[in-house]
Amino acid sequence: DGDAAGTADDAAEGDRYLAQVVEALRRGYQLPTTISQRERLFLSCKLRLFISDSGEIERFVIEQGSGNEQYDRAVEATLQRTK
């Protein structure tokens, strides 16, 4: 819902920005085929992205991994190649 100290009256602009970030990440995401369809349903990780003013990922931190090393490495590779 935005930062209380921000200048927007609603979260619409932030929602659009988040959608663009998610779409850019999805385009570059390649999950290893060795992870079963069933297991894929339950995998997730928590990330912190640092995005420059120009929109590039400057760095990232995986704050909570999924517990599946292949999945976590695929997420990391996606973040490294996403512009």
Backbone atoms as SQL, in Angstrom:
CREATE TABLE atoms (id INTEGER PRIMARY KEY, chain TEXT, resi INTEGER, resn TEXT, atom TEXT, x REAL, y REAL, z REAL);
INSERT INTO atoms VALUES
  (1, 'A', 1, 'ASP', 'N', 0.811, -1.210, 0.000),
  (2, 'A', 1, 'ASP', 'CA', 0.000, 0.000, 0.000),
  (3, 'A', 1, 'ASP', 'C', 0.846, 1.263, 0.000),
  (4, 'A', 2, 'GLY', 'N', 2.127, 1.119, -0.237),
  (5, 'A', 2, 'GLY', 'CA', 2.986, 2.290, -0.344),
  (6, 'A', 2, 'GLY', 'C', 3.554, 2.729, 0.986),
  (7, 'A', 3, 'ASP', 'N', 4.463, 3.663, 0.929),
  (8, 'A', 3, 'ASP', 'CA', 5.135, 4.215, 2.103),
  (9, 'A', 3, 'ASP', 'C', 4.329, 5.400, 2.613),
  (10, 'A', 4, 'ALA', 'N', 4.107, 5.459, 3.909),
  (11, 'A', 4, 'ALA', 'CA', 3.347, 6.574, 4.493),
  (12, 'A', 4, 'ALA', 'C', 4.011, 7.917, 4.213),
  (13, 'A', 5, 'ALA', 'N', 5.310, 7.917, 4.022),
  (14, 'A', 5, 'ALA', 'CA', 6.030, 9.155, 3.733),
  (15, 'A', 5, 'ALA', 'C', 6.101, 9.435, 2.235),
  (16, 'A', 6, 'GLY', 'N', 5.483, 8.601, 1.430),
  (17, 'A', 6, 'GLY', 'CA', 5.517, 8.765, -0.024),
  (18, 'A', 6, 'GLY', 'C', 4.608, 9.871, -0.508),
  (19, 'A', 7, 'THR', 'N', 4.590, 10.072, -1.831),
  (20, 'A', 7, 'THR', 'CA', 3.819, 11.175, -2.403),
  (21, 'A', 7, 'THR', 'C', 2.593, 10.717, -3.176),
  (22, 'A', 8, 'ALA', 'N', 2.432, 9.420, -3.361),
  (23, 'A', 8, 'ALA', 'CA', 1.282, 8.931, -4.129),
  (24, 'A', 8, 'ALA', 'C', 0.067, 8.783, -3.229),
  (25, 'A', 9, 'ASP', 'N', -1.122, 9.012, -3.805),
  (26, 'A', 9, 'ASP', 'CA', -2.368, 8.855, -3.059),
  (27, 'A', 9, 'ASP', 'C', -2.818, 7.404, -2.993),
  (28, 'A', 10, 'ASP', 'N', -2.356, 6.575, -3.939),
  (29, 'A', 10, 'ASP', 'CA', -2.712, 5.155, -3.928),
  (30, 'A', 10, 'ASP', 'C', -1.528, 4.335, -4.431),
  (31, 'A', 11, 'ALA', 'N', -1.696, 3.026, -4.424),
  (32, 'A', 11, 'ALA', 'CA', -0.581, 2.135, -4.776),
  (33, 'A', 11, 'ALA', 'C', -0.550, 1.770, -6.251),
  (34, 'A', 12, 'ALA', 'N', -1.355, 2.403, -7.073),
  (35, 'A', 12, 'ALA', 'CA', -1.478, 2.007, -8.478),
  (36, 'A', 12, 'ALA', 'C', -0.136, 2.023, -9.205),
  (37, 'A', 13, 'GLU', 'N', 0.656, 3.055, -9.014),
  (38, 'A', 13, 'GLU', 'CA', 1.943, 3.137, -9.714),
  (39, 'A', 13, 'GLU', 'C', 2.885, 2.027, -9.246),
  (40, 'A', 14, 'GLY', 'N', 2.911, 1.793, -7.948),
  (41, 'A', 14, 'GLY', 'CA', 3.733, 0.710, -7.414),
  (42, 'A', 14, 'GLY', 'C', 3.273, -0.646, -7.910),
  (43, 'A', 15, 'ASP', 'N', 1.965, -0.826, -8.043),
  (44, 'A', 15, 'ASP', 'CA', 1.429, -2.088, -8.558),
  (45, 'A', 15, 'ASP', 'C', 1.906, -2.331, -9.989),
  (46, 'A', 16, 'ARG', 'N', 1.896, -1.309, -10.819),
  (47, 'A', 16, 'ARG', 'CA', 2.367, -1.439, -12.205),
  (48, 'A', 16, 'ARG', 'C', 3.848, -1.768, -12.237),
  (49, 'A', 17, 'TYR', 'N', 4.624, -1.098, -11.391),
  (50, 'A', 17, 'TYR', 'CA', 6.062, -1.340, -11.335),
  (51, 'A', 17, 'TYR', 'C', 6.343, -2.778, -10.909),
  (52, 'A', 18, 'LEU', 'N', 5.671, -3.242, -9.868),
  (53, 'A', 18, 'LEU', 'CA', 5.849, -4.616, -9.411),
  (54, 'A', 18, 'LEU', 'C', 5.488, -5.601, -10.515),
  (55, 'A', 19, 'ALA', 'N', 4.420, -5.349, -11.239),
  (56, 'A', 19, 'ALA', 'CA', 4.024, -6.236, -12.339),
  (57, 'A', 19, 'ALA', 'C', 5.109, -6.289, -13.414),
  (58, 'A', 20, 'GLN', 'N', 5.738, -5.166, -13.694),
  (59, 'A', 20, 'GLN', 'CA', 6.821, -5.140, -14.690),
  (60, 'A', 20, 'GLN', 'C', 8.029, -5.929, -14.206),
  (61, 'A', 21, 'VAL', 'N', 8.355, -5.810, -12.931),
  (62, 'A', 21, 'VAL', 'CA', 9.485, -6.563, -12.365),
  (63, 'A', 21, 'VAL', 'C', 9.202, -8.056, -12.443),
  (64, 'A', 22, 'VAL', 'N', 8.012, -8.459, -12.020),
  (65, 'A', 22, 'VAL', 'CA', 7.633, -9.878, -12.035),
  (66, 'A', 22, 'VAL', 'C', 7.670, -10.418, -13.459),
  (67, 'A', 23, 'GLU', 'N', 7.157, -9.677, -14.413),
  (68, 'A', 23, 'GLU', 'CA', 7.150, -10.123, -15.812),
  (69, 'A', 23, 'GLU', 'C', 8.570, -10.283, -16.345),
  (70, 'A', 24, 'ALA', 'N', 9.453, -9.347, -16.028),
  (71, 'A', 24, 'ALA', 'CA', 10.849, -9.451, -16.482),
  (72, 'A', 24, 'ALA', 'C', 11.510, -10.702, -15.909),
  (73, 'A', 25, 'LEU', 'N', 11.235, -11.002, -14.652),
  (74, 'A', 25, 'LEU', 'CA', 11.812, -12.194, -14.031),
  (75, 'A', 25, 'LEU', 'C', 11.229, -13.467, -14.634),
  (76, 'A', 26, 'ARG', 'N', 9.941, -13.491, -14.884),
  (77, 'A', 26, 'ARG', 'CA', 9.303, -14.685, -15.463),
  (78, 'A', 26, 'ARG', 'C', 9.833, -15.000, -16.855),
  (79, 'A', 27, 'ARG', 'N', 10.107, -13.958, -17.639),
  (80, 'A', 27, 'ARG', 'CA', 10.625, -14.177, -18.998),
  (81, 'A', 27, 'ARG', 'C', 11.951, -14.923, -18.980),
  (82, 'A', 28, 'GLY', 'N', 12.786, -14.667, -17.977),
  (83, 'A', 28, 'GLY', 'CA', 14.100, -15.277, -17.940),
  (84, 'A', 28, 'GLY', 'C', 14.201, -16.523, -17.089),
  (85, 'A', 29, 'TYR', 'N', 13.112, -16.916, -16.474),
  (86, 'A', 29, 'TYR', 'CA', 13.137, -18.031, -15.529),
  (87, 'A', 29, 'TYR', 'C', 13.091, -19.375, -16.242),
  (88, 'A', 30, 'GLN', 'N', 14.018, -20.255, -15.886),
  (89, 'A', 30, 'GLN', 'CA', 14.061, -21.603, -16.446),
  (90, 'A', 30, 'GLN', 'C', 14.244, -22.582, -15.301),
  (91, 'A', 31, 'LEU', 'N', 13.197, -23.300, -14.983),
  (92, 'A', 31, 'LEU', 'CA', 13.243, -24.275, -13.897),
  (93, 'A', 31, 'LEU', 'C', 13.837, -25.576, -14.400),
  (94, 'A', 32, 'PRO', 'N', 14.747, -26.178, -13.645),
  (95, 'A', 32, 'PRO', 'CA', 15.326, -27.451, -14.069),
  (96, 'A', 32, 'PRO', 'C', 14.250, -28.517, -14.264),
  (97, 'A', 33, 'THR', 'N', 14.363, -29.277, -15.313),
  (98, 'A', 33, 'THR', 'CA', 13.374, -30.323, -15.621),
  (99, 'A', 33, 'THR', 'C', 13.467, -31.492, -14.648),
  (100, 'A', 34, 'THR', 'N', 14.527, -31.543, -13.864),
  (101, 'A', 34, 'THR', 'CA', 14.680, -32.629, -12.890),
  (102, 'A', 34, 'THR', 'C', 13.794, -32.438, -11.659),
  (103, 'A', 35, 'ILE', 'N', 13.190, -31.263, -11.516),
  (104, 'A', 35, 'ILE', 'CA', 12.266, -31.022, -10.413),
  (105, 'A', 35, 'ILE', 'C', 10.861, -31.416, -10.895),
  (106, 'A', 36, 'SER', 'N', 10.220, -32.310, -10.169),
  (107, 'A', 36, 'SER', 'CA', 8.913, -32.829, -10.589),
  (108, 'A', 36, 'SER', 'C', 7.838, -31.738, -10.580),
  (109, 'A', 37, 'GLN', 'N', 6.804, -31.952, -11.385),
  (110, 'A', 37, 'GLN', 'CA', 5.673, -31.016, -11.450),
  (111, 'A', 37, 'GLN', 'C', 5.050, -30.842, -10.066),
  (112, 'A', 38, 'ARG', 'N', 4.902, -31.917, -9.352),
  (113, 'A', 38, 'ARG', 'CA', 4.288, -31.854, -8.013),
  (114, 'A', 38, 'ARG', 'C', 5.142, -31.017, -7.059),
  (115, 'A', 39, 'GLU', 'N', 6.446, -31.254, -7.063),
  (116, 'A', 39, 'GLU', 'CA', 7.326, -30.511, -6.167),
  (117, 'A', 39, 'GLU', 'C', 7.338, -29.021, -6.507),
  (118, 'A', 40, 'ARG', 'N', 7.219, -28.686, -7.778),
  (119, 'A', 40, 'ARG', 'CA', 7.228, -27.290, -8.214),
  (120, 'A', 40, 'ARG', 'C', 6.111, -26.479, -7.567),
  (121, 'A', 41, 'LEU', 'N', 4.985, -27.127, -7.286),
  (122, 'A', 41, 'LEU', 'CA', 3.840, -26.435, -6.699),
  (123, 'A', 41, 'LEU', 'C', 4.140, -25.872, -5.316),
  (124, 'A', 42, 'PHE', 'N', 5.099, -26.452, -4.634),
  (125, 'A', 42, 'PHE', 'CA', 5.352, -26.089, -3.251),
  (126, 'A', 42, 'PHE', 'C', 6.659, -25.344, -3.023),
  (127, 'A', 43, 'LEU', 'N', 7.382, -25.056, -4.086),
  (128, 'A', 43, 'LEU', 'CA', 8.662, -24.370, -3.956),
  (129, 'A', 43, 'LEU', 'C', 8.497, -22.858, -4.016),
  (130, 'A', 44, 'SER', 'N', 9.154, -22.183, -3.123),
  (131, 'A', 44, 'SER', 'CA', 9.190, -20.724, -3.156),
  (132, 'A', 44, 'SER', 'C', 10.400, -20.260, -2.350),
  (133, 'A', 45, 'CYS', 'N', 10.801, -19.038, -2.587),
  (134, 'A', 45, 'CYS', 'CA', 11.870, -18.444, -1.797),
  (135, 'A', 45, 'CYS', 'C', 11.568, -16.962, -1.634),
  (136, 'A', 46, 'LYS', 'N', 12.193, -16.377, -0.645),
  (137, 'A', 46, 'LYS', 'CA', 11.985, -14.959, -0.350),
  (138, 'A', 46, 'LYS', 'C', 13.230, -14.196, -0.772),
  (139, 'A', 47, 'LEU', 'N', 13.031, -13.146, -1.580),
  (140, 'A', 47, 'LEU', 'CA', 14.143, -12.379, -2.156),
  (141, 'A', 47, 'LEU', 'C', 14.078, -10.927, -1.740),
  (142, 'A', 48, 'ARG', 'N', 15.230, -10.295, -1.749),
  (143, 'A', 48, 'ARG', 'CA', 15.306, -8.839, -1.631),
  (144, 'A', 48, 'ARG', 'C', 16.087, -8.360, -2.843),
  (145, 'A', 49, 'LEU', 'N', 15.445, -7.532, -3.655),
  (146, 'A', 49, 'LEU', 'CA', 16.082, -7.009, -4.861),
  (147, 'A', 49, 'LEU', 'C', 16.475, -5.551, -4.650),
  (148, 'A', 50, 'PHE', 'N', 17.612, -5.187, -5.163),
  (149, 'A', 50, 'PHE', 'CA', 18.070, -3.808, -5.163),
  (150, 'A', 50, 'PHE', 'C', 18.114, -3.380, -6.628),
  (151, 'A', 51, 'ILE', 'N', 17.202, -2.509, -7.011),
  (152, 'A', 51, 'ILE', 'CA', 17.019, -2.129, -8.412),
  (153, 'A', 51, 'ILE', 'C', 17.454, -0.675, -8.587),
  (154, 'A', 52, 'SER', 'N', 18.296, -0.445, -9.580),
  (155, 'A', 52, 'SER', 'CA', 18.814, 0.903, -9.836),
  (156, 'A', 52, 'SER', 'C', 17.729, 1.796, -10.428),
  (157, 'A', 53, 'ASP', 'N', 18.023, 3.086, -10.489),
  (158, 'A', 53, 'ASP', 'CA', 17.103, 4.045, -11.100),
  (159, 'A', 53, 'ASP', 'C', 16.819, 3.709, -12.554),
  (160, 'A', 54, 'SER', 'N', 17.783, 3.052, -13.214),
  (161, 'A', 54, 'SER', 'CA', 17.599, 2.691, -14.624),
  (162, 'A', 54, 'SER', 'C', 16.831, 1.374, -14.777),
  (163, 'A', 55, 'GLY', 'N', 16.499, 0.734, -13.653),
  (164, 'A', 55, 'GLY', 'CA', 15.680, -0.471, -13.707),
  (165, 'A', 55, 'GLY', 'C', 16.451, -1.778, -13.720),
  (166, 'A', 56, 'GLU', 'N', 17.762, -1.733, -13.546),
  (167, 'A', 56, 'GLU', 'CA', 18.560, -2.962, -13.547),
  (168, 'A', 56, 'GLU', 'C', 18.734, -3.484, -12.124),
  (169, 'A', 57, 'ILE', 'N', 18.797, -4.802, -12.000),
  (170, 'A', 57, 'ILE', 'CA', 19.041, -5.406, -10.698),
  (171, 'A', 57, 'ILE', 'C', 20.513, -5.184, -10.365),
  (172, 'A', 58, 'GLU', 'N', 20.772, -4.374, -9.346),
  (173, 'A', 58, 'GLU', 'CA', 22.156, -4.103, -8.939),
  (174, 'A', 58, 'GLU', 'C', 22.706, -5.251, -8.109),
  (175, 'A', 59, 'ARG', 'N', 21.882, -5.763, -7.226),
  (176, 'A', 59, 'ARG', 'CA', 22.259, -6.921, -6.416),
  (177, 'A', 59, 'ARG', 'C', 20.992, -7.519, -5.840),
  (178, 'A', 60, 'PHE', 'N', 21.140, -8.679, -5.246),
  (179, 'A', 60, 'PHE', 'CA', 19.998, -9.356, -4.638),
  (180, 'A', 60, 'PHE', 'C', 20.466, -10.202, -3.477),
  (181, 'A', 61, 'VAL', 'N', 19.537, -10.494, -2.604),
  (182, 'A', 61, 'VAL', 'CA', 19.798, -11.352, -1.462),
  (183, 'A', 61, 'VAL', 'C', 18.673, -12.379, -1.403),
  (184, 'A', 62, 'ILE', 'N', 19.032, -13.648, -1.325),
  (185, 'A', 62, 'ILE', 'CA', 18.017, -14.678, -1.087),
  (186, 'A', 62, 'ILE', 'C', 17.876, -14.771, 0.425),
  (187, 'A', 63, 'GLU', 'N', 16.790, -14.213, 0.946),
  (188, 'A', 63, 'GLU', 'CA', 16.600, -14.141, 2.394),
  (189, 'A', 63, 'GLU', 'C', 16.132, -15.473, 2.981),
  (190, 'A', 64, 'GLN', 'N', 15.366, -16.203, 2.199),
  (191, 'A', 64, 'GLN', 'CA', 14.919, -17.518, 2.652),
  (192, 'A', 64, 'GLN', 'C', 14.857, -18.436, 1.439),
  (193, 'A', 65, 'GLY', 'N', 15.711, -19.434, 1.421),
  (194, 'A', 65, 'GLY', 'CA', 15.723, -20.385, 0.327),
  (195, 'A', 65, 'GLY', 'C', 14.552, -21.356, 0.413),
  (196, 'A', 66, 'SER', 'N', 14.382, -22.115, -0.643),
  (197, 'A', 66, 'SER', 'CA', 13.273, -23.057, -0.731),
  (198, 'A', 66, 'SER', 'C', 13.568, -24.383, -0.039),
  (199, 'A', 67, 'GLY', 'N', 14.839, -24.663, 0.164),
  (200, 'A', 67, 'GLY', 'CA', 15.236, -25.971, 0.665),
  (201, 'A', 67, 'GLY', 'C', 15.634, -26.914, -0.464),
  (202, 'A', 68, 'ASN', 'N', 15.395, -26.488, -1.705),
  (203, 'A', 68, 'ASN', 'CA', 15.766, -27.268, -2.878),
  (204, 'A', 68, 'ASN', 'C', 16.883, -26.504, -3.600),
  (205, 'A', 69, 'GLU', 'N', 18.078, -27.055, -3.549),
  (206, 'A', 69, 'GLU', 'CA', 19.239, -26.349, -4.100),
  (207, 'A', 69, 'GLU', 'C', 19.093, -26.057, -5.596),
  (208, 'A', 70, 'GLN', 'N', 18.537, -26.993, -6.357),
  (209, 'A', 70, 'GLN', 'CA', 18.366, -26.772, -7.806),
  (210, 'A', 70, 'GLN', 'C', 17.444, -25.587, -8.061),
  (211, 'A', 71, 'TYR', 'N', 16.353, -25.520, -7.339),
  (212, 'A', 71, 'TYR', 'CA', 15.403, -24.417, -7.490),
  (213, 'A', 71, 'TYR', 'C', 16.063, -23.089, -7.126),
  (214, 'A', 72, 'ASP', 'N', 16.730, -23.059, -5.970),
  (215, 'A', 72, 'ASP', 'CA', 17.370, -21.823, -5.529),
  (216, 'A', 72, 'ASP', 'C', 18.433, -21.349, -6.519),
  (217, 'A', 73, 'ARG', 'N', 19.203, -22.289, -7.093),
  (218, 'A', 73, 'ARG', 'CA', 20.216, -21.905, -8.086),
  (219, 'A', 73, 'ARG', 'C', 19.555, -21.392, -9.371),
  (220, 'A', 74, 'ALA', 'N', 18.408, -21.955, -9.738),
  (221, 'A', 74, 'ALA', 'CA', 17.690, -21.478, -10.926),
  (222, 'A', 74, 'ALA', 'C', 17.182, -20.057, -10.698),
  (223, 'A', 75, 'VAL', 'N', 16.699, -19.770, -9.511),
  (224, 'A', 75, 'VAL', 'CA', 16.248, -18.416, -9.176),
  (225, 'A', 75, 'VAL', 'C', 17.442, -17.456, -9.226),
  (226, 'A', 76, 'GLU', 'N', 18.550, -17.867, -8.644),
  (227, 'A', 76, 'GLU', 'CA', 19.753, -17.026, -8.642),
  (228, 'A', 76, 'GLU', 'C', 20.224, -16.740, -10.070),
  (229, 'A', 77, 'ALA', 'N', 20.236, -17.765, -10.913),
  (230, 'A', 77, 'ALA', 'CA', 20.647, -17.575, -12.319),
  (231, 'A', 77, 'ALA', 'C', 19.709, -16.627, -13.043),
  (232, 'A', 78, 'THR', 'N', 18.425, -16.720, -12.756),
  (233, 'A', 78, 'THR', 'CA', 17.447, -15.811, -13.359),
  (234, 'A', 78, 'THR', 'C', 17.743, -14.374, -12.960),
  (235, 'A', 79, 'LEU', 'N', 17.999, -14.158, -11.696),
  (236, 'A', 79, 'LEU', 'CA', 18.282, -12.815, -11.216),
  (237, 'A', 79, 'LEU', 'C', 19.558, -12.251, -11.830),
  (238, 'A', 80, 'GLN', 'N', 20.556, -13.091, -12.038),
  (239, 'A', 80, 'GLN', 'CA', 21.816, -12.635, -12.611),
  (240, 'A', 80, 'GLN', 'C', 21.681, -12.251, -14.084),
  (241, 'A', 81, 'ARG', 'N', 20.794, -12.902, -14.815),
  (242, 'A', 81, 'ARG', 'CA', 20.698, -12.597, -16.241),
  (243, 'A', 81, 'ARG', 'C', 19.556, -11.634, -16.593),
  (244, 'A', 82, 'THR', 'N', 18.715, -11.305, -15.638),
  (245, 'A', 82, 'THR', 'CA', 17.587, -10.406, -15.914),
  (246, 'A', 82, 'THR', 'C', 18.071, -8.959, -15.921),
  (247, 'A', 83, 'LYS', 'N', 17.666, -8.244, -16.952),
  (248, 'A', 83, 'LYS', 'CA', 18.051, -6.834, -17.104),
  (249, 'A', 83, 'LYS', 'C', 16.875, -5.934, -16.804);
